[in-house]
Short mmCIF file of N, CA and C and ligand atoms in Angstrom, two decimals:
data_model
loop_
_atom_site.label_atom_id
_atom_site.label_comp_id
_atom_site.label_asym_id
_atom_site.label_seq_id
_atom_site.Cartn_x
_atom_site.Cartn_y
_atom_site.Cartn_z
N MET V 1 11.95 18.92 -19.76
CA MET V 1 10.70 18.76 -19.27
C MET V 1 10.82 18.97 -17.76
N ARG V 2 9.73 19.45 -17.07
CA ARG V 2 9.65 19.29 -15.67
C ARG V 2 8.95 18.11 -15.18
N LEU V 3 9.48 17.49 -14.15
CA LEU V 3 8.96 16.30 -13.62
C LEU V 3 8.40 16.51 -12.18
N SER V 4 7.14 16.42 -11.87
CA SER V 4 6.52 16.54 -10.60
C SER V 4 6.02 15.21 -10.13
N CYS V 5 6.31 14.81 -9.06
CA CYS V 5 5.86 13.59 -8.39
C CYS V 5 6.10 13.47 -7.00
N THR V 6 5.55 12.51 -6.42
CA THR V 6 5.78 12.39 -4.89
C THR V 6 6.75 11.20 -4.62
N VAL V 7 7.73 11.41 -3.94
CA VAL V 7 8.72 10.42 -3.55
C VAL V 7 8.88 10.10 -2.02
N ASN V 8 8.44 8.91 -1.61
CA ASN V 8 8.58 8.51 -0.18
C ASN V 8 7.67 9.65 0.59
N GLY V 9 6.53 9.98 -0.03
CA GLY V 9 5.60 10.98 0.69
C GLY V 9 5.90 12.38 0.63
N THR V 10 7.13 12.71 -0.02
CA THR V 10 7.43 14.17 -0.15
C THR V 10 7.32 14.59 -1.63
N PRO V 11 6.51 15.70 -1.91
CA PRO V 11 6.49 16.17 -3.25
C PRO V 11 7.93 16.68 -3.82
N GLN V 12 8.16 16.28 -5.02
CA GLN V 12 9.41 16.39 -5.59
C GLN V 12 9.23 17.14 -6.99
N GLN V 13 10.09 17.94 -7.36
CA GLN V 13 9.94 18.53 -8.75
C GLN V 13 11.42 18.86 -9.23
N VAL V 14 11.70 18.24 -10.56
CA VAL V 14 13.05 18.45 -11.09
C VAL V 14 12.77 19.00 -12.48
N ASP V 15 13.71 19.80 -12.98
CA ASP V 15 13.68 20.55 -14.27
C ASP V 15 14.66 19.91 -15.25
N ASP V 16 14.43 20.20 -16.48
CA ASP V 16 15.29 19.87 -17.45
C ASP V 16 15.62 18.19 -17.61
N VAL V 17 14.43 17.54 -17.18
CA VAL V 17 14.65 16.10 -17.40
C VAL V 17 14.59 15.75 -18.90
N TRP V 18 15.51 14.92 -19.39
CA TRP V 18 15.56 14.76 -20.86
C TRP V 18 14.43 13.51 -21.02
N GLU V 19 13.84 13.54 -22.08
CA GLU V 19 12.77 12.62 -22.43
C GLU V 19 13.22 11.09 -22.23
N GLY V 20 14.43 10.83 -22.54
CA GLY V 20 15.00 9.49 -22.45
C GLY V 20 15.36 9.06 -21.26
N GLU V 21 15.37 9.95 -20.10
CA GLU V 21 15.97 9.47 -18.88
C GLU V 21 15.04 8.51 -18.19
N SER V 22 15.60 7.56 -17.49
CA SER V 22 14.81 6.66 -16.67
C SER V 22 14.40 7.27 -15.23
N LEU V 23 13.43 6.70 -14.78
CA LEU V 23 13.05 7.06 -13.46
C LEU V 23 14.23 6.75 -12.50
N LEU V 24 14.93 5.62 -12.83
CA LEU V 24 16.05 5.36 -11.89
C LEU V 24 17.22 6.41 -11.86
N TYR V 25 17.49 6.87 -13.12
CA TYR V 25 18.55 7.97 -13.30
C TYR V 25 17.98 9.14 -12.53
N VAL V 26 16.78 9.44 -12.60
CA VAL V 26 16.30 10.73 -11.99
C VAL V 26 16.41 10.61 -10.47
N LEU V 27 15.96 9.44 -9.99
CA LEU V 27 15.94 9.23 -8.51
C LEU V 27 17.40 9.31 -8.01
N ARG V 28 18.33 8.67 -8.64
CA ARG V 28 19.64 8.68 -8.28
C ARG V 28 20.53 9.79 -8.53
N GLU V 29 20.37 10.47 -9.54
CA GLU V 29 21.20 11.59 -10.08
C GLU V 29 20.63 12.98 -9.76
N ARG V 30 19.34 13.07 -9.85
CA ARG V 30 18.67 14.42 -9.81
C ARG V 30 17.97 14.64 -8.35
N MET V 31 17.60 13.46 -7.81
CA MET V 31 16.98 13.65 -6.53
C MET V 31 17.81 13.12 -5.29
N GLY V 32 19.04 12.66 -5.59
CA GLY V 32 19.87 12.30 -4.34
C GLY V 32 19.31 11.19 -3.73
N LEU V 33 18.78 10.15 -4.39
CA LEU V 33 18.23 8.96 -3.86
C LEU V 33 18.95 7.79 -4.36
N PRO V 34 20.23 7.53 -3.82
CA PRO V 34 21.00 6.36 -4.57
C PRO V 34 20.75 4.94 -4.07
N GLY V 35 19.74 4.80 -3.25
CA GLY V 35 19.33 3.58 -2.76
C GLY V 35 19.00 2.52 -3.87
N SER V 36 18.35 2.84 -4.67
CA SER V 36 17.86 2.07 -5.78
C SER V 36 19.13 2.00 -6.76
N LYS V 37 19.55 0.76 -7.13
CA LYS V 37 20.83 0.45 -7.84
C LYS V 37 20.60 0.29 -9.23
N ASN V 38 21.65 0.61 -10.01
CA ASN V 38 21.67 0.30 -11.48
C ASN V 38 22.72 -0.80 -11.57
N ALA V 39 22.22 -2.04 -11.78
CA ALA V 39 23.15 -3.11 -12.13
C ALA V 39 23.07 -3.60 -13.48
N CYS V 40 21.88 -3.75 -13.92
CA CYS V 40 21.85 -4.29 -15.46
C CYS V 40 21.25 -3.10 -16.43
N GLU V 41 20.41 -2.23 -15.86
CA GLU V 41 19.50 -1.30 -16.63
C GLU V 41 18.83 -1.95 -17.90
N GLN V 42 18.42 -3.23 -17.60
CA GLN V 42 17.71 -3.91 -18.69
C GLN V 42 16.53 -4.67 -18.25
N GLY V 43 16.17 -4.22 -16.96
CA GLY V 43 14.97 -5.06 -16.24
C GLY V 43 15.32 -6.40 -15.95
N GLU V 44 16.57 -6.84 -15.83
CA GLU V 44 16.80 -8.14 -15.55
C GLU V 44 17.08 -8.62 -14.06
N CYS V 45 17.54 -7.66 -13.36
CA CYS V 45 18.14 -8.00 -12.11
C CYS V 45 17.42 -7.53 -10.82
N GLY V 46 16.57 -6.69 -10.93
CA GLY V 46 15.70 -6.16 -9.74
C GLY V 46 16.37 -5.22 -8.86
N SER V 47 17.64 -4.76 -9.14
CA SER V 47 18.26 -4.02 -8.06
C SER V 47 17.68 -2.58 -7.98
N CYS V 48 16.87 -2.34 -9.10
CA CYS V 48 16.34 -0.97 -9.09
C CYS V 48 14.86 -0.88 -8.74
N THR V 49 14.39 -1.92 -7.98
CA THR V 49 13.00 -2.10 -7.68
C THR V 49 12.46 -1.01 -6.97
N VAL V 50 11.50 -0.25 -7.26
CA VAL V 50 10.71 0.81 -6.55
C VAL V 50 9.21 0.65 -6.64
N TYR V 51 8.58 1.25 -5.67
CA TYR V 51 7.10 1.33 -5.99
C TYR V 51 6.80 2.47 -6.83
N LEU V 52 5.81 2.14 -7.76
CA LEU V 52 5.23 3.29 -8.39
C LEU V 52 3.65 3.11 -8.23
N ASP V 53 2.99 4.08 -7.65
CA ASP V 53 1.68 3.94 -7.32
C ASP V 53 1.41 2.67 -6.38
N GLY V 54 2.29 2.32 -5.55
CA GLY V 54 2.06 1.06 -4.83
C GLY V 54 2.35 -0.24 -5.35
N LEU V 55 2.92 -0.25 -6.59
CA LEU V 55 3.17 -1.41 -7.30
C LEU V 55 4.77 -1.59 -7.48
N PRO V 56 5.53 -2.66 -7.32
CA PRO V 56 6.89 -2.74 -7.60
C PRO V 56 7.02 -2.57 -9.17
N VAL V 57 8.09 -1.92 -9.51
CA VAL V 57 8.47 -1.84 -10.80
C VAL V 57 9.98 -1.73 -10.97
N CYS V 58 10.57 -2.12 -12.02
CA CYS V 58 12.06 -1.87 -12.30
C CYS V 58 12.08 -0.38 -12.67
N ALA V 59 12.71 0.46 -11.87
CA ALA V 59 12.86 1.91 -12.19
C ALA V 59 13.63 2.16 -13.52
N CYS V 60 14.52 1.15 -13.74
CA CYS V 60 15.38 1.34 -15.16
C CYS V 60 14.55 1.31 -16.32
N LEU V 61 13.40 0.54 -16.31
CA LEU V 61 12.61 0.50 -17.46
C LEU V 61 11.36 1.58 -17.55
N VAL V 62 11.38 2.43 -16.37
CA VAL V 62 10.20 3.44 -16.33
C VAL V 62 10.89 4.67 -16.92
N ALA V 63 10.27 5.31 -17.92
CA ALA V 63 10.58 6.60 -18.35
C ALA V 63 10.28 7.67 -17.16
N ALA V 64 11.15 8.41 -17.03
CA ALA V 64 10.99 9.37 -16.00
C ALA V 64 9.48 10.12 -16.09
N GLY V 65 9.19 10.47 -17.41
CA GLY V 65 8.02 11.16 -17.40
C GLY V 65 6.83 10.37 -17.17
N GLN V 66 6.86 8.97 -17.11
CA GLN V 66 5.72 8.04 -16.59
C GLN V 66 5.44 8.29 -15.24
N ALA V 67 6.36 8.94 -14.52
CA ALA V 67 6.14 9.11 -12.99
C ALA V 67 5.45 10.45 -12.83
N GLN V 68 5.25 11.21 -13.78
CA GLN V 68 4.55 12.59 -13.53
C GLN V 68 3.19 12.41 -12.80
N GLY V 69 3.22 13.11 -11.60
CA GLY V 69 1.83 13.12 -10.79
C GLY V 69 1.75 11.82 -10.12
N ARG V 70 2.62 10.95 -9.98
CA ARG V 70 2.38 9.79 -9.47
C ARG V 70 3.15 9.71 -7.97
N GLU V 71 2.93 8.54 -7.31
CA GLU V 71 3.62 8.28 -5.92
C GLU V 71 4.75 7.21 -6.19
N VAL V 72 5.91 7.61 -6.01
CA VAL V 72 7.03 6.76 -6.02
C VAL V 72 7.50 6.32 -4.66
N GLY V 73 7.85 5.14 -4.24
CA GLY V 73 8.47 4.70 -3.12
C GLY V 73 9.81 3.93 -3.31
N THR V 74 10.78 4.51 -2.58
CA THR V 74 11.99 3.91 -2.85
C THR V 74 12.50 3.03 -1.64
N VAL V 75 13.59 2.44 -1.58
CA VAL V 75 14.14 1.69 -0.46
C VAL V 75 14.34 2.77 0.76
N GLU V 76 14.69 4.01 0.42
CA GLU V 76 14.95 4.87 1.28
C GLU V 76 13.61 5.10 2.23
N GLY V 77 12.53 5.01 1.58
CA GLY V 77 11.27 5.26 2.30
C GLY V 77 10.65 3.96 2.99
N LEU V 78 11.53 2.91 3.10
CA LEU V 78 11.15 1.69 3.67
C LEU V 78 11.20 1.86 5.31
N THR V 79 10.42 2.57 5.74
CA THR V 79 10.29 2.84 7.28
C THR V 79 8.96 2.68 7.78
N PRO V 80 8.78 2.12 8.97
CA PRO V 80 7.55 2.02 9.60
C PRO V 80 6.96 3.30 9.80
N ALA V 81 5.55 3.39 9.83
CA ALA V 81 4.87 4.59 10.06
C ALA V 81 5.31 5.17 11.49
N GLY V 82 5.60 6.41 11.49
CA GLY V 82 6.13 7.05 12.99
C GLY V 82 7.30 6.39 13.51
N ALA V 83 8.27 5.90 12.67
CA ALA V 83 9.47 5.41 13.15
C ALA V 83 10.46 6.44 13.67
N ALA V 84 11.17 6.08 14.56
CA ALA V 84 12.05 7.13 15.05
C ALA V 84 13.35 7.07 14.09
N PRO V 85 14.18 8.18 14.04
CA PRO V 85 15.30 8.14 13.20
C PRO V 85 16.22 6.76 13.43
N GLY V 86 16.59 6.30 12.38
CA GLY V 86 17.44 5.04 12.47
C GLY V 86 16.79 3.78 12.67
N GLU V 87 15.42 3.85 13.00
CA GLU V 87 14.68 2.52 13.37
C GLU V 87 14.51 1.80 12.06
N LEU V 88 14.81 0.42 12.21
CA LEU V 88 14.62 -0.30 10.87
C LEU V 88 13.36 -0.75 10.87
N HIS V 89 12.95 -0.99 9.53
CA HIS V 89 11.83 -1.56 9.09
C HIS V 89 11.92 -3.11 9.41
N PRO V 90 10.80 -3.73 9.65
CA PRO V 90 10.88 -5.23 10.00
C PRO V 90 11.55 -5.98 8.93
N VAL V 91 11.30 -5.62 7.69
CA VAL V 91 11.94 -6.36 6.62
C VAL V 91 13.57 -6.19 6.76
N GLN V 92 14.00 -5.02 6.91
CA GLN V 92 15.40 -4.83 7.12
C GLN V 92 15.96 -5.46 8.26
N GLN V 93 15.18 -5.36 9.44
CA GLN V 93 15.68 -6.05 10.60
C GLN V 93 15.75 -7.59 10.31
N ALA V 94 14.68 -8.23 9.71
CA ALA V 94 14.80 -9.61 9.29
C ALA V 94 16.01 -10.03 8.61
N PHE V 95 16.19 -9.18 7.60
CA PHE V 95 17.44 -9.60 6.79
C PHE V 95 18.76 -9.62 7.50
N LEU V 96 18.80 -8.53 8.43
CA LEU V 96 19.98 -8.54 9.30
C LEU V 96 20.09 -9.72 10.19
N GLU V 97 19.02 -9.96 10.89
CA GLU V 97 18.84 -11.14 11.82
C GLU V 97 19.13 -12.54 11.23
N ALA V 98 18.57 -12.67 10.00
CA ALA V 98 18.72 -13.93 9.30
C ALA V 98 20.11 -14.06 8.42
N GLY V 99 20.88 -13.19 8.54
CA GLY V 99 22.13 -13.06 7.76
C GLY V 99 21.87 -13.09 6.19
N ALA V 100 20.81 -12.38 5.91
CA ALA V 100 20.50 -12.46 4.44
C ALA V 100 20.87 -11.23 3.63
N VAL V 101 21.58 -10.26 4.53
CA VAL V 101 22.12 -9.08 3.73
C VAL V 101 23.19 -9.43 2.74
N GLN V 102 23.07 -9.13 1.63
CA GLN V 102 24.06 -9.42 0.49
C GLN V 102 24.77 -8.21 0.18
N CYS V 103 25.04 -7.92 -1.11
CA CYS V 103 25.73 -6.61 -1.42
C CYS V 103 24.73 -5.31 -1.53
N GLY V 104 25.33 -4.27 -1.85
CA GLY V 104 24.63 -3.05 -1.94
C GLY V 104 23.94 -3.03 -3.28
N PHE V 105 24.18 -3.86 -4.27
CA PHE V 105 23.46 -3.85 -5.45
C PHE V 105 22.08 -4.58 -5.30
N CYS V 106 22.31 -5.81 -4.92
CA CYS V 106 20.98 -6.53 -4.80
C CYS V 106 20.11 -6.44 -3.68
N THR V 107 20.63 -6.07 -2.57
CA THR V 107 19.86 -6.08 -1.31
C THR V 107 18.69 -4.96 -1.44
N PRO V 108 18.96 -3.75 -1.81
CA PRO V 108 17.90 -2.86 -1.98
C PRO V 108 16.65 -3.20 -2.65
N GLY V 109 16.89 -4.04 -3.87
CA GLY V 109 15.67 -4.55 -4.53
C GLY V 109 15.05 -5.69 -3.86
N LEU V 110 15.84 -6.55 -3.07
CA LEU V 110 15.27 -7.66 -2.31
C LEU V 110 14.40 -7.07 -1.28
N LEU V 111 14.81 -6.02 -0.71
CA LEU V 111 14.04 -5.53 0.53
C LEU V 111 12.66 -4.90 -0.05
N VAL V 112 12.56 -4.31 -1.16
CA VAL V 112 11.47 -3.74 -1.65
C VAL V 112 10.54 -4.78 -2.00
N ALA V 113 11.12 -5.75 -2.88
CA ALA V 113 10.29 -6.97 -3.34
C ALA V 113 9.61 -7.71 -2.07
N THR V 114 10.33 -7.97 -0.95
CA THR V 114 10.00 -8.56 0.11
C THR V 114 8.80 -7.65 0.87
N ASP V 115 9.06 -6.48 0.97
CA ASP V 115 8.04 -5.80 1.58
C ASP V 115 6.81 -5.82 0.82
N ASP V 116 6.95 -5.69 -0.52
CA ASP V 116 5.64 -5.77 -1.24
C ASP V 116 4.96 -7.15 -1.16
N LEU V 117 5.74 -8.34 -1.23
CA LEU V 117 5.00 -9.73 -1.08
C LEU V 117 4.50 -9.77 0.30
N VAL V 118 5.21 -9.55 1.38
CA VAL V 118 4.59 -9.80 2.68
C VAL V 118 3.27 -8.67 2.80
N HIS V 119 3.46 -7.57 2.42
CA HIS V 119 2.13 -6.61 2.45
C HIS V 119 1.00 -7.36 1.74
N ARG V 120 1.33 -7.72 0.53
CA ARG V 120 0.17 -8.40 -0.26
C ARG V 120 -0.42 -9.63 0.49
N SER V 121 0.50 -10.44 0.88
CA SER V 121 -0.02 -11.59 1.68
C SER V 121 -0.84 -11.36 2.87
N LEU V 122 -0.21 -10.48 3.77
CA LEU V 122 -0.85 -10.19 4.95
C LEU V 122 -2.22 -9.41 4.67
N ALA V 123 -2.35 -8.61 3.57
CA ALA V 123 -3.52 -8.07 3.23
C ALA V 123 -4.65 -9.19 2.89
N GLU V 124 -4.18 -10.27 2.54
CA GLU V 124 -5.18 -11.32 2.28
C GLU V 124 -5.21 -12.21 3.47
N GLY V 125 -4.64 -11.86 4.74
CA GLY V 125 -4.91 -12.56 5.90
C GLY V 125 -3.94 -13.79 6.01
N ARG V 126 -2.85 -13.98 5.34
CA ARG V 126 -2.03 -14.94 5.38
C ARG V 126 -0.55 -14.79 5.22
N LYS V 127 0.27 -15.56 5.54
CA LYS V 127 1.68 -15.38 5.31
C LYS V 127 2.07 -16.08 3.94
N PRO V 128 3.12 -15.54 3.29
CA PRO V 128 3.38 -16.17 1.95
C PRO V 128 4.12 -17.41 2.18
N ALA V 129 3.56 -18.34 1.19
CA ALA V 129 4.18 -19.79 1.06
C ALA V 129 5.59 -19.69 0.53
N ASP V 130 6.23 -20.75 0.74
CA ASP V 130 7.71 -20.66 0.16
C ASP V 130 7.74 -20.69 -1.31
N ALA V 131 6.72 -21.28 -2.00
CA ALA V 131 6.66 -21.35 -3.46
C ALA V 131 6.43 -19.74 -3.91
N GLU V 132 5.49 -18.94 -3.18
CA GLU V 132 5.25 -17.54 -3.45
C GLU V 132 6.51 -16.76 -3.21
N ILE V 133 7.25 -17.10 -2.18
CA ILE V 133 8.39 -16.32 -1.89
C ILE V 133 9.41 -16.43 -3.06
N ARG V 134 9.53 -17.63 -3.46
CA ARG V 134 10.60 -17.96 -4.50
C ARG V 134 10.08 -17.27 -5.91
N GLU V 135 8.82 -17.17 -6.17
CA GLU V 135 8.41 -16.62 -7.30
C GLU V 135 8.45 -15.08 -7.17
N ALA V 136 8.09 -14.55 -6.08
CA ALA V 136 8.14 -12.94 -5.80
C ALA V 136 9.47 -12.59 -6.08
N LEU V 137 10.67 -13.38 -5.54
CA LEU V 137 11.90 -12.87 -5.67
C LEU V 137 12.75 -13.29 -6.90
N ALA V 138 11.90 -14.05 -7.81
CA ALA V 138 12.51 -14.50 -9.05
C ALA V 138 13.15 -13.45 -9.89
N GLY V 139 12.75 -12.27 -9.66
CA GLY V 139 13.38 -11.16 -10.52
C GLY V 139 14.36 -10.40 -9.89
N ASN V 140 14.68 -10.77 -8.71
CA ASN V 140 15.86 -10.12 -7.98
C ASN V 140 17.00 -11.13 -7.85
N LEU V 141 17.90 -10.83 -8.90
CA LEU V 141 19.05 -11.70 -8.97
C LEU V 141 20.31 -11.47 -7.98
N CYS V 142 20.89 -12.41 -7.46
CA CYS V 142 22.07 -12.46 -6.89
C CYS V 142 22.75 -13.65 -7.24
N ARG V 143 23.95 -13.88 -7.74
CA ARG V 143 24.49 -15.14 -8.27
C ARG V 143 25.45 -15.51 -7.06
N CYS V 144 25.53 -14.83 -5.96
CA CYS V 144 26.34 -15.16 -4.80
C CYS V 144 25.79 -15.96 -3.74
N THR V 145 24.64 -16.19 -3.80
CA THR V 145 23.82 -16.66 -2.62
C THR V 145 23.00 -17.91 -3.01
N GLY V 146 22.79 -18.85 -2.18
CA GLY V 146 21.70 -19.82 -2.36
C GLY V 146 20.43 -19.61 -2.02
N TYR V 147 20.15 -18.21 -1.63
CA TYR V 147 18.85 -17.62 -1.31
C TYR V 147 18.23 -18.26 -0.05
N GLU V 148 18.76 -19.25 0.63
CA GLU V 148 18.13 -19.84 1.80
C GLU V 148 18.10 -18.96 2.89
N LYS V 149 18.99 -18.03 3.15
CA LYS V 149 18.79 -17.09 4.35
C LYS V 149 17.93 -16.03 3.82
N ILE V 150 17.91 -15.65 2.66
CA ILE V 150 16.95 -14.78 2.09
C ILE V 150 15.48 -15.23 2.40
N LEU V 151 15.25 -16.46 2.15
CA LEU V 151 14.01 -17.14 2.36
C LEU V 151 13.72 -17.08 3.84
N ASP V 152 14.75 -17.31 4.59
CA ASP V 152 14.47 -17.33 6.20
C ASP V 152 14.11 -15.80 6.47
N ALA V 153 14.75 -14.93 6.06
CA ALA V 153 14.47 -13.50 6.18
C ALA V 153 13.02 -13.19 5.84
N VAL V 154 12.55 -13.55 4.62
CA VAL V 154 11.25 -13.17 4.33
C VAL V 154 10.16 -13.66 5.31
N ARG V 155 10.46 -15.12 5.60
CA ARG V 155 9.57 -15.77 6.56
C ARG V 155 9.55 -14.97 7.81
N LEU V 156 10.76 -14.58 8.38
CA LEU V 156 10.83 -13.87 9.71
C LEU V 156 10.10 -12.49 9.56
N ALA V 157 10.20 -11.82 8.48
CA ALA V 157 9.69 -10.56 8.26
C ALA V 157 8.20 -10.78 8.29
N ALA V 158 7.64 -11.75 7.61
CA ALA V 158 6.18 -11.98 7.61
C ALA V 158 5.65 -12.08 8.97
N ASP V 159 6.37 -13.13 9.68
CA ASP V 159 6.08 -13.25 11.21
C ASP V 159 5.91 -11.96 11.96
N ARG V 160 6.97 -11.17 11.81
CA ARG V 160 6.90 -9.90 12.51
C ARG V 160 5.94 -8.92 12.17
N MET V 161 5.65 -8.80 10.78
CA MET V 161 4.60 -7.91 10.41
C MET V 161 3.37 -8.42 10.61
N ALA V 162 2.93 -9.86 10.66
CA ALA V 162 1.76 -10.33 11.04
C ALA V 162 1.52 -9.95 12.36
N ALA V 163 2.60 -10.08 13.28
CA ALA V 163 2.27 -9.68 14.89
C ALA V 163 2.08 -8.35 14.91
N ASP V 164 2.58 -7.38 14.16
CA ASP V 164 2.66 -5.91 14.39
C ASP V 164 2.11 -5.26 13.06
N PRO V 165 0.71 -5.27 12.94
CA PRO V 165 0.23 -4.74 11.63
C PRO V 165 0.64 -3.15 11.28
N THR V 166 1.18 -2.36 12.50
CA THR V 166 1.35 -1.09 12.19
C THR V 166 2.78 -0.97 11.54
N ALA V 167 3.50 -2.05 11.49
CA ALA V 167 4.79 -1.93 10.87
C ALA V 167 4.70 -1.98 9.37
N GLU V 168 3.98 -1.01 8.79
CA GLU V 168 3.87 -0.94 7.30
C GLU V 168 4.81 0.19 6.80
N ALA V 169 5.34 -0.12 5.56
CA ALA V 169 6.29 0.79 5.07
C ALA V 169 5.38 1.91 4.38
N ALA V 170 6.12 3.21 4.43
CA ALA V 170 5.44 4.24 3.48
C ALA V 170 5.40 3.66 2.14
N ARG V 171 4.35 3.65 1.48
CA ARG V 171 4.41 2.99 0.13
C ARG V 171 3.93 4.05 -1.01
S1 FES Q 1 18.82 -2.18 -13.00
FE1 FES Q 1 16.88 -2.33 -13.34
S2 FES Q 1 16.59 -4.44 -13.39
FE2 FES Q 1 18.57 -4.26 -13.29
S1 FES Q 2 24.50 -9.49 -6.45
FE1 FES Q 2 24.61 -8.69 -4.47
S2 FES Q 2 25.70 -10.21 -3.20
FE2 FES Q 2 25.23 -11.16 -5.18
#
């Protein structure tokens, strides 16, 4: 089957997609976008979190065909509008500064989930409360952290993005 969709704002088309392939597999293996990780392939860990029409989903649980004609956003697209090459998104910068960067499996999903939470909260004219942060990241598992620095990073990202509303990711 042929799959046509938009990924990070760019039209993409891939052929010979097997009906059982996940969106995650297509992104990583056919489109050359390895940022979204495959850690559990069961919808449990959040490492594969991407946007599908602006909503976060576990790409490992989405059949590739479900993305037909839709907008997909991956961690590679997490850049502010008009960003210079290499310029970090406020969520990425906040994770760096707060010492919240974990491993390459969990961090991409945490970044996308944080971006989504902060975006939704700021759209309602407020910053996310701690309980909301914990709930929003409950599906992003890392057994190597106490999550405190991640919470710090989310708060910092919310502060930065509230102060600079132009710093929105391509979604
Ligand atoms: S790889 Fe998709 S939720 Fe774990
Ligand atoms: S799973 Fe990534 S550091 Fe724990």
